[in-house]
Amino acid sequence: MRLLLVEDDDLLGHATSQVLSRSGFQVDWMRTCGDARAAVRSAEYDAILLDLGLPDIPGEQFVRELRSARSVTPVIVITARGQLDDRVRLLDMGADDYLVKPFDISEMLARLRAVRRRMMAGGDLTDVQTVGPLQLHQASRSVQWDGKHVALTAKEFDVLQTLVMRRPRVVSRAQLVDALYGWDDEIESNSIEVYIHFLRRKLCKEVIVTVRGRGYQIGNEEALNAHVRNAKPGPA
Ligand code: CA
């Protein structure tokens, strides 16, 4: 998970970015809104941690700019006590959550985990996602292929869900690892490849496309429909 930390306080910025890196996040630390603006133009972030009291322009203005540019990147604002008196103002400005200084590191990590869960869920957990013959039921965490239930392990489901929810984007191996594992989990070096191997075997080879040098992508609807058609016995 790649984070943008915007904090002008050297001590706090340094401590926060260190803790985040140690917790497995990829962190870019900017000290001004100007630098943060440039950063969001050149990279895609999974979440932004934003101090409201910045030297150049107020953090509020930066959030409004992001939202008017139709950015959906979750923003967690960091405020001094008393700086932000009500939640309504926070939501009005387009932020997703907030932390009041001085905050606990464990609280910050919990907020980030919540952001990640919302991202993974793609908003609506009761949702059924359909890609040709593939149906992914998020609430029951079950999968049907051509109308038949297919038993997947939890991790296989997570891989498939991540690819389905981010379609048609290519998801890198690192992003999959990020989506699948907690920060303290031990990861076998080839585990993602193993899950993908089993998903292809249980569903079909075309269900996950390897994009050389970039990662994986869910197979396109026509290719999956064609696979199902071809697998059915034709007229004698
Ligand atoms: Ca500040």
mmCIF file of N, CA and C and ligand atoms in Angstrom, residues 7-9 51-55 101, ligand 1:
data_model
loop_
_atom_site.group_PDB
_atom_site.id
_atom_site.type_symbol
_atom_site.label_atom_id
_atom_site.label_comp_id
_atom_site.label_asym_id
_atom_site.label_seq_id
_atom_site.Cartn_x
_atom_site.Cartn_y
_atom_site.Cartn_z
ATOM 1 N N GLU A 7 3.180 16.332 6.097
ATOM 2 C CA GLU A 7 3.391 16.793 7.486
ATOM 3 C C GLU A 7 4.605 17.711 7.499
ATOM 4 N N ASP A 8 4.437 18.942 8.013
ATOM 5 C CA ASP A 8 5.559 19.882 7.988
ATOM 6 C C ASP A 8 6.461 19.758 9.217
ATOM 7 N N ASP A 9 5.953 19.133 10.261
ATOM 8 C CA ASP A 9 6.750 18.972 11.476
ATOM 9 C C ASP A 9 7.790 17.873 11.259
ATOM 10 N N ASP A 51 -1.692 16.433 7.337
ATOM 11 C CA ASP A 51 -1.753 17.382 8.444
ATOM 12 C C ASP A 51 -2.517 18.605 7.939
ATOM 13 N N LEU A 52 -3.430 19.116 8.753
ATOM 14 C CA LEU A 52 -4.218 20.264 8.279
ATOM 15 C C LEU A 52 -3.440 21.580 8.368
ATOM 16 N N GLY A 53 -2.537 21.668 9.341
ATOM 17 C CA GLY A 53 -1.792 22.916 9.510
ATOM 18 C C GLY A 53 -0.481 22.872 8.750
ATOM 19 N N LEU A 54 -0.517 23.349 7.512
ATOM 20 C CA LEU A 54 0.681 23.305 6.671
ATOM 21 C C LEU A 54 1.140 24.723 6.357
ATOM 22 N N PRO A 55 2.441 24.898 6.073
ATOM 23 C CA PRO A 55 2.963 26.258 5.945
ATOM 24 C C PRO A 55 2.485 27.008 4.701
ATOM 25 N N LYS A 101 -4.054 14.962 17.082
ATOM 26 C CA LYS A 101 -2.737 14.955 17.733
ATOM 27 C C LYS A 101 -2.892 15.190 19.230
HETATM 28 CA CA CA B 1 1.685 21.256 10.968
#
